[in-house]
C-alpha atoms as one frame of an Amber mdcrd trajectory, in Angstrom:
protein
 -78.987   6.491 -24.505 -76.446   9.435 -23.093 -76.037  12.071 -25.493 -72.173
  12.666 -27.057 -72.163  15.611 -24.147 -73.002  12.998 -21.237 -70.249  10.439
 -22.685 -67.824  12.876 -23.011 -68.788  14.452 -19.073 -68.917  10.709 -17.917
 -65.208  10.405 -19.154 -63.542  13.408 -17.939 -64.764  12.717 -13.888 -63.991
   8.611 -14.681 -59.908  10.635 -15.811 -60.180  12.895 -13.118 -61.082   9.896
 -10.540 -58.394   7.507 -12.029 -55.822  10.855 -11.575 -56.507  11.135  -7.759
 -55.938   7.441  -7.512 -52.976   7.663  -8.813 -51.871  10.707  -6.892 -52.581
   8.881  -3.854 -50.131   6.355  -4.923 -47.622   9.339  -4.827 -46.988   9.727
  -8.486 -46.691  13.352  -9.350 -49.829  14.447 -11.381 -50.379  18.426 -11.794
 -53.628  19.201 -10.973 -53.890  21.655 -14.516 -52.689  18.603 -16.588 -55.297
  18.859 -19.693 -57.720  15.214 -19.534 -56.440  14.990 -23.045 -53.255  13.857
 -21.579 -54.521  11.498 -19.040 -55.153   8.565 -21.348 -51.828   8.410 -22.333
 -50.051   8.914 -19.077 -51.818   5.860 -17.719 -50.771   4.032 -20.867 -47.219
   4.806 -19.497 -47.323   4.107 -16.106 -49.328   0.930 -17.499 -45.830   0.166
 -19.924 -43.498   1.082 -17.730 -40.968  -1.566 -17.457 -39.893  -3.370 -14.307
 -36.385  -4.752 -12.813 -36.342  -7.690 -10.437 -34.983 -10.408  -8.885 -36.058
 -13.349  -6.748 -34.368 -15.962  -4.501 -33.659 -13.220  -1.706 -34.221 -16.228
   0.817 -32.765 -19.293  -0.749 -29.264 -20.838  -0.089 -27.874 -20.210  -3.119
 -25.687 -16.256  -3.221 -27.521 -16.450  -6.444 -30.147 -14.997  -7.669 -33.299
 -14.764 -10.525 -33.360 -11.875 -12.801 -37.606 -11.637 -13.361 -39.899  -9.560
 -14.855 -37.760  -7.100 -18.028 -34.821  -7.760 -15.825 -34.308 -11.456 -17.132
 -32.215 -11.282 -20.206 -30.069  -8.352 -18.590 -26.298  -8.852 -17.585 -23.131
  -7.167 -16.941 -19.392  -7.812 -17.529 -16.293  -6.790 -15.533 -12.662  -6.397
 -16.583 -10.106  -7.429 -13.356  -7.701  -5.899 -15.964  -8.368  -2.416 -15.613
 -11.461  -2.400 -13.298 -14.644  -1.449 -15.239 -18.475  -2.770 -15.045 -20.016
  -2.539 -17.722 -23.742  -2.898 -17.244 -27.124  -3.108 -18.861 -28.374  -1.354
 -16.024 -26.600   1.792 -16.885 -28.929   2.994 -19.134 -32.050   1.810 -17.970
 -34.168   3.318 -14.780 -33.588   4.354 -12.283 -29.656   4.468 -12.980 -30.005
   6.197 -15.903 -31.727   9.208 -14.513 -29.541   9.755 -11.433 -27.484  13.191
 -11.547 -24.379  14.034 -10.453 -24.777  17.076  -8.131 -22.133  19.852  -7.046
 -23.304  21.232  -3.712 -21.670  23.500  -1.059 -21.056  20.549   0.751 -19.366
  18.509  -1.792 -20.591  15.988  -4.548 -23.229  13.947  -4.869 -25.230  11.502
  -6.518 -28.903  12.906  -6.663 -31.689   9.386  -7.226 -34.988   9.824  -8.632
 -38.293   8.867  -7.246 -38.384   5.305  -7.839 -40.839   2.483  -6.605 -39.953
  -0.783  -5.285 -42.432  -4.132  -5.502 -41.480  -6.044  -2.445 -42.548  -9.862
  -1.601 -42.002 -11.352   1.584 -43.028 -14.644   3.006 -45.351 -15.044   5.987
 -42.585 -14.984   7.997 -41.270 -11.456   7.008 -38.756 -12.324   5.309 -37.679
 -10.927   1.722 -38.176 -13.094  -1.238 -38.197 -10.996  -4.168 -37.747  -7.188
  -4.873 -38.347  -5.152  -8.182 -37.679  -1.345  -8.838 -39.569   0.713 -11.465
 -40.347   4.582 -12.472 -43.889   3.708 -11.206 -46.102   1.203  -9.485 -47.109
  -1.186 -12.923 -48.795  -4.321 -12.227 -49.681  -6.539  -8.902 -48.189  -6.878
  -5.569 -46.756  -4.350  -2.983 -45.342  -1.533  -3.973 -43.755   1.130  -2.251
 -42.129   4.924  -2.891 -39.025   6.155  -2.326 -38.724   9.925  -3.014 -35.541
  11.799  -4.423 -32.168  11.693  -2.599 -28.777  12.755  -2.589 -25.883  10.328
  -1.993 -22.437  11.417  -0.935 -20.107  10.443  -3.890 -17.145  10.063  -1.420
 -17.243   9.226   2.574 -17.230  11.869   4.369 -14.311  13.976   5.665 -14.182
  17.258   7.879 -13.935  20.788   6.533 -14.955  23.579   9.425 -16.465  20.980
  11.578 -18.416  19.903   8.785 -18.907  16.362   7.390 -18.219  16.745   3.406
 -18.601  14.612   0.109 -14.931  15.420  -1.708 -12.503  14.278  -3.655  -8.993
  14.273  -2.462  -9.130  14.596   1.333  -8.435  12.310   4.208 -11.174  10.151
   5.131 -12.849  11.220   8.779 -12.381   8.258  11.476 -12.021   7.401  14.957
 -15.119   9.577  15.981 -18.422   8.870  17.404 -21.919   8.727  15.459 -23.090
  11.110  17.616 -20.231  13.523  17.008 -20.587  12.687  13.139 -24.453  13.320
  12.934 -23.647  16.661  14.486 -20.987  17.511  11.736 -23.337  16.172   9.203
 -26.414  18.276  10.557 -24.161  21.562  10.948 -24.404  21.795   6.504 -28.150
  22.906   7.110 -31.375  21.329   7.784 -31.420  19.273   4.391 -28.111  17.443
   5.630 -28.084  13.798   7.474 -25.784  10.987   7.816 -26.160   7.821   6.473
 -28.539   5.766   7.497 -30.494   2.413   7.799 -33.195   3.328   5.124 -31.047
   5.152   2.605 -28.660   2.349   2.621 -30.674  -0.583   2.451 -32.784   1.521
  -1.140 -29.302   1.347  -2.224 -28.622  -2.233  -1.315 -31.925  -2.789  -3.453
 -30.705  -1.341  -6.029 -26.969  -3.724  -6.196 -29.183  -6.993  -5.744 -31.537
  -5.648  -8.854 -28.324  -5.016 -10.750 -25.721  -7.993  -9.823 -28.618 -10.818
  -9.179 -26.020 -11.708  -6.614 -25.785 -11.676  -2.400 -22.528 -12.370  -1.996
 -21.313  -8.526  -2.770 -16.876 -10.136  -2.753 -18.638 -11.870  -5.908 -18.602
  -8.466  -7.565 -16.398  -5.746  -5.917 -14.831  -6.468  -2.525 -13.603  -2.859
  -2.166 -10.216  -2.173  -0.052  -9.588  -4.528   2.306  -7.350  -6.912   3.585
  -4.783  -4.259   3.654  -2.973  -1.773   6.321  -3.964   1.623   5.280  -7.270
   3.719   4.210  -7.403   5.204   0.903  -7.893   8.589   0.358 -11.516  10.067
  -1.433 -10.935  10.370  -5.478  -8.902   6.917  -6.182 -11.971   6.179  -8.547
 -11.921   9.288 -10.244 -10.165   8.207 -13.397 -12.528   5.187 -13.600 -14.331
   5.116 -17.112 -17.597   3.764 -16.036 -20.136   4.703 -13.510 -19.297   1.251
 -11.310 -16.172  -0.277 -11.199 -12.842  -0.555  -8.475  -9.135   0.251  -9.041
  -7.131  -3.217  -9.740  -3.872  -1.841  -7.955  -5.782  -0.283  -4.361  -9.150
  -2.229  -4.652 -11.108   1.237  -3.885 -14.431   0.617  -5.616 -17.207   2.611
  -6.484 -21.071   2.203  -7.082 -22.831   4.297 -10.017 -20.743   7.192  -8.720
 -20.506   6.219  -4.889 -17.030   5.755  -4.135 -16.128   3.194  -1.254 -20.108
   1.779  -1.217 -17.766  -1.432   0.051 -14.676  -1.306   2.048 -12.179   1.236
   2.621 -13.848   2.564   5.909 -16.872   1.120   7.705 -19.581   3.566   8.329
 -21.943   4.073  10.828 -25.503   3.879  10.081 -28.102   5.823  11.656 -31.615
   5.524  12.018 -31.397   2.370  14.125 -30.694   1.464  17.822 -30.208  -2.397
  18.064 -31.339  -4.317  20.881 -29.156  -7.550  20.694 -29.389 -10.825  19.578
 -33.288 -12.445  20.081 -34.408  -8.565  20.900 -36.326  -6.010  19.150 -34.283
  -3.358  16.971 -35.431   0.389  17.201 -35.730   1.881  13.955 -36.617   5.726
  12.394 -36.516   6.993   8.748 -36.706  10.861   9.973 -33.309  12.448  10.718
 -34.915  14.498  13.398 -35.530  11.685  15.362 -31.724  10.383  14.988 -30.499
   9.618  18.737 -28.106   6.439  20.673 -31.453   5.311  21.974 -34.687   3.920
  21.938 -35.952   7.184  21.601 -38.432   8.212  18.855 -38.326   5.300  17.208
 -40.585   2.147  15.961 -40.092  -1.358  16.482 -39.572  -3.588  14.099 -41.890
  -6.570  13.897 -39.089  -9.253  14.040 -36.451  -9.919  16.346 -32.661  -9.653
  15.748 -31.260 -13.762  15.034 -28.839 -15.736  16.582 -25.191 -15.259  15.080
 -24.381 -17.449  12.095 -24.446 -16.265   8.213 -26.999 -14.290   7.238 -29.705
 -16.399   5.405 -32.922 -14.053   5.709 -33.510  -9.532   5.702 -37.032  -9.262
   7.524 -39.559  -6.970   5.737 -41.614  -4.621   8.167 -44.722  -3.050   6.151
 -44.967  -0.294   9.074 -41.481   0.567   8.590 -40.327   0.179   4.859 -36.930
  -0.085   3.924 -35.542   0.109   7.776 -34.570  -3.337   6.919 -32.244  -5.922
   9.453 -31.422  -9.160   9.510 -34.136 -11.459  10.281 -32.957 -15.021  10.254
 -29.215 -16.632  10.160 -27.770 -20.356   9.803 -24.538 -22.257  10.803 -21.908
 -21.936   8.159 -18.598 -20.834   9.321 -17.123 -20.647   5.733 -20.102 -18.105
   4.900 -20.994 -19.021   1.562 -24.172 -19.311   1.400 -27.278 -17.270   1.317
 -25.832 -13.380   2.081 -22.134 -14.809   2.978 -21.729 -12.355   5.539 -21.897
 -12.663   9.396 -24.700 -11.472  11.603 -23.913  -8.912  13.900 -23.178 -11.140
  16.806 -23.448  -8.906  19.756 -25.394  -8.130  23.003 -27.915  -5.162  23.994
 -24.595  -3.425  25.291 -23.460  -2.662  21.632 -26.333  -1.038  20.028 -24.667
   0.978  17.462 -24.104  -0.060  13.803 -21.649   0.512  11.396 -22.016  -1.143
   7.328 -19.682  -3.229   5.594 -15.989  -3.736   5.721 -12.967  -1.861   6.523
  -9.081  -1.603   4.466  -8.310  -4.389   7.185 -11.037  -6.532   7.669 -10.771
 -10.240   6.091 -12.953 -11.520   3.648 -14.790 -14.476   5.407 -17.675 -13.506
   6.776 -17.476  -9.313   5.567 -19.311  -7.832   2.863 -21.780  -5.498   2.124
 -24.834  -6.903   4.605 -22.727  -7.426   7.410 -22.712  -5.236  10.514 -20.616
  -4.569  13.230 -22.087  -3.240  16.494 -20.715  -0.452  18.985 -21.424   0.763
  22.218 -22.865   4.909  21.840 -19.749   7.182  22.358 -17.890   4.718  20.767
 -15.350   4.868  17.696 -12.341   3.252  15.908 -10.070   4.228  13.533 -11.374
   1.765  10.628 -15.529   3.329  10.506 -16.376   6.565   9.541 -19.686   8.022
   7.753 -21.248   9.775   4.586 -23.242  12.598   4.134 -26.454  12.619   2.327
 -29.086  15.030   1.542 -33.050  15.406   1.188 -33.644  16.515  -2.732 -37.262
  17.245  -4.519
């Protein structure tokens, strides 16, 4: 029989073991935390409660809250433009910060995990975010980031995240990344895998595909908005009824108003391979530096499938489409129906763009050097 010294020497290297496992997993563990405290931080990562949603590849723009997600909701008023939400003040929305930085304002995310199931095709079926990896299946991290609050617009040949300014159009995303990169080393613009976290995030918190459904954000109109129409808004999400400007926990314009280029990604064209990177450094118009993904861009149609690549998480594309010219089924937006020649992407919908077919998983393709006066960009920034 072990004597109480053995037992208690047994328990402390079985604690320190379990620690390093879950270090490995990339949840923050100080190496000095006491063993007296490991029993009950595994209780807590154990507890911790999970968000979900299934039905990702189904016909219906509907989808199934799961796991502590299913009795959660949210409301919106038309009349003056507010969501209220469940989410709100629950993680990880409730421990985002708003951040005032030299280069404007932002909304800094915590490091959150994301379950993700796929069928054997690739393609998504169900997603779930939580503060930390609790139970089966595949889970993923996603470290700290900062969000522009507003798109961007220029001050000293710099991209910036204000309130009150005039949008920045009509350039390049070449010439943009450079503005975005001239705030310092920390700096990028938006791109593939930053957006689609955030995507993850909306389908978590409005069970719903069809993103017109919830917000449409400014469109169908003749003019831009300036940055700040959402200020007065009382709630964290929510859209003003008289411009349609929206906003996102904080994220002003996350639909409509301008387009905006997305970087990270070089597509190859409809039945070819898209070229994908998560690392700003590597952020070129070409093939260069950058992974394929392990599925092939679809034919046009409506978006009915996003693929899953477990080498490349969350540099997520299309993946399959079907033949519905109303667009009201599945993700009710258009694939990006294009050939190699137009390899560039840009997100969403514009102040002029029409409804069928436009929403928040559509993309529109350019050729590199190209611009237009309805897609601009955002700047976002690496945080710890």
């Amino acid at each position: 029989m072990n004597t109480l010294s053995e037992n208690i020497t047994q328990a402390i290297s079985d604690f320190n073991s379990i620690a390093q496992a879950i270090r490995e997993k990339g949840i923050d563990i100080p190496s000095n935390t006491p063993t007296s405290s490991y029993a009950g931080l595994i209780r807590n990562i154990k507890n911790q409660p999970v968000y979900g949603v299934s039905g990702l590849y189904q016909s219906s723009s509907e989808l199934l809250r799961t796991d502590d997600a299913a009795a959660l909701g949210y409301s919106i008023d038309n009349t003056n433009g507010t969501v209220e939400s469940d989410f709100d003040d629950l993680f990880p929305w409730s421990e985002t910060e708003i951040v005032n930085d030299t280069a404007g304002k932002f909304v800094k995310f915590p490091r959150m995990y994301f379950r993700i199931g796929t069928d054997g095709q690739n393609r998504l079926t169900d997603i779930a975010v939580s503060k930390y990896p609790s139970g089966a299946g595949d889970w993923y991290a996603v470290e700290p980031f900062m969000y522009g609050c507003y798109g961007g617009s220029e001050t000293d040949g710099k991209i910036v995240s204000v309130s009150g300014a005039v949008r920045k159009s009509n350039e390049s995303r070449a010439s943009y990344r450079t503005k975005c990169f001239a705030n310092g080393e920390d700096y990028f613009p938006i791109d593939l895998y930053h957006h689609t976290v955030l995507k993850f995030l909306w389908l978590i918190e409005f069970a719903e595909k069809d993103s017109k459904a919830i917000m449409k954000g400014r469109c169908q109109s003749s003019s831009k908005c300036n940055t700040g129409g959402t200020d007065s808004l009382q709630t964290p999400s929510g859209f003003d009824p008289v411009t349609g400007q929206m906003r996102y926990h904080y994220i002003e314009d996350f639909v409509g108003n301008l387009r905006e280029y997305i970087d990270g990604v070089f597509a190859g064209g409809i039945g070819r391979t898209n070229y994908v990177t998560a690392n700003p450094a590597d952020f070129t118009d070409s093939t260069a530096r950058k992974s394929t993904l392990c599925y092939t861009a679809p034919d046009a149609g409506c978006i009915s499938a996003i693929g899953w690549d477990y080498q490349n998480p969350f540099l997520c594309m299309p993946h399959t489409s079907v033949e519905n010219e109303n667009y009201n089924t599945y993700f009710c937006c258009r694939t990006n129906n294009y050939d190699g020649n137009y390899p560039l992407l840009a997100a969403g919908l514009d102040y002029s763009s029409a409804l069928q077919g436009f929403g928040l998983f559509r993309f529109n393709n350019f050729i590199p050097g190209g611009s237009s006066p309805t897609v601009g960009t955002r700047l976002l920034k690496k945080s710890s």
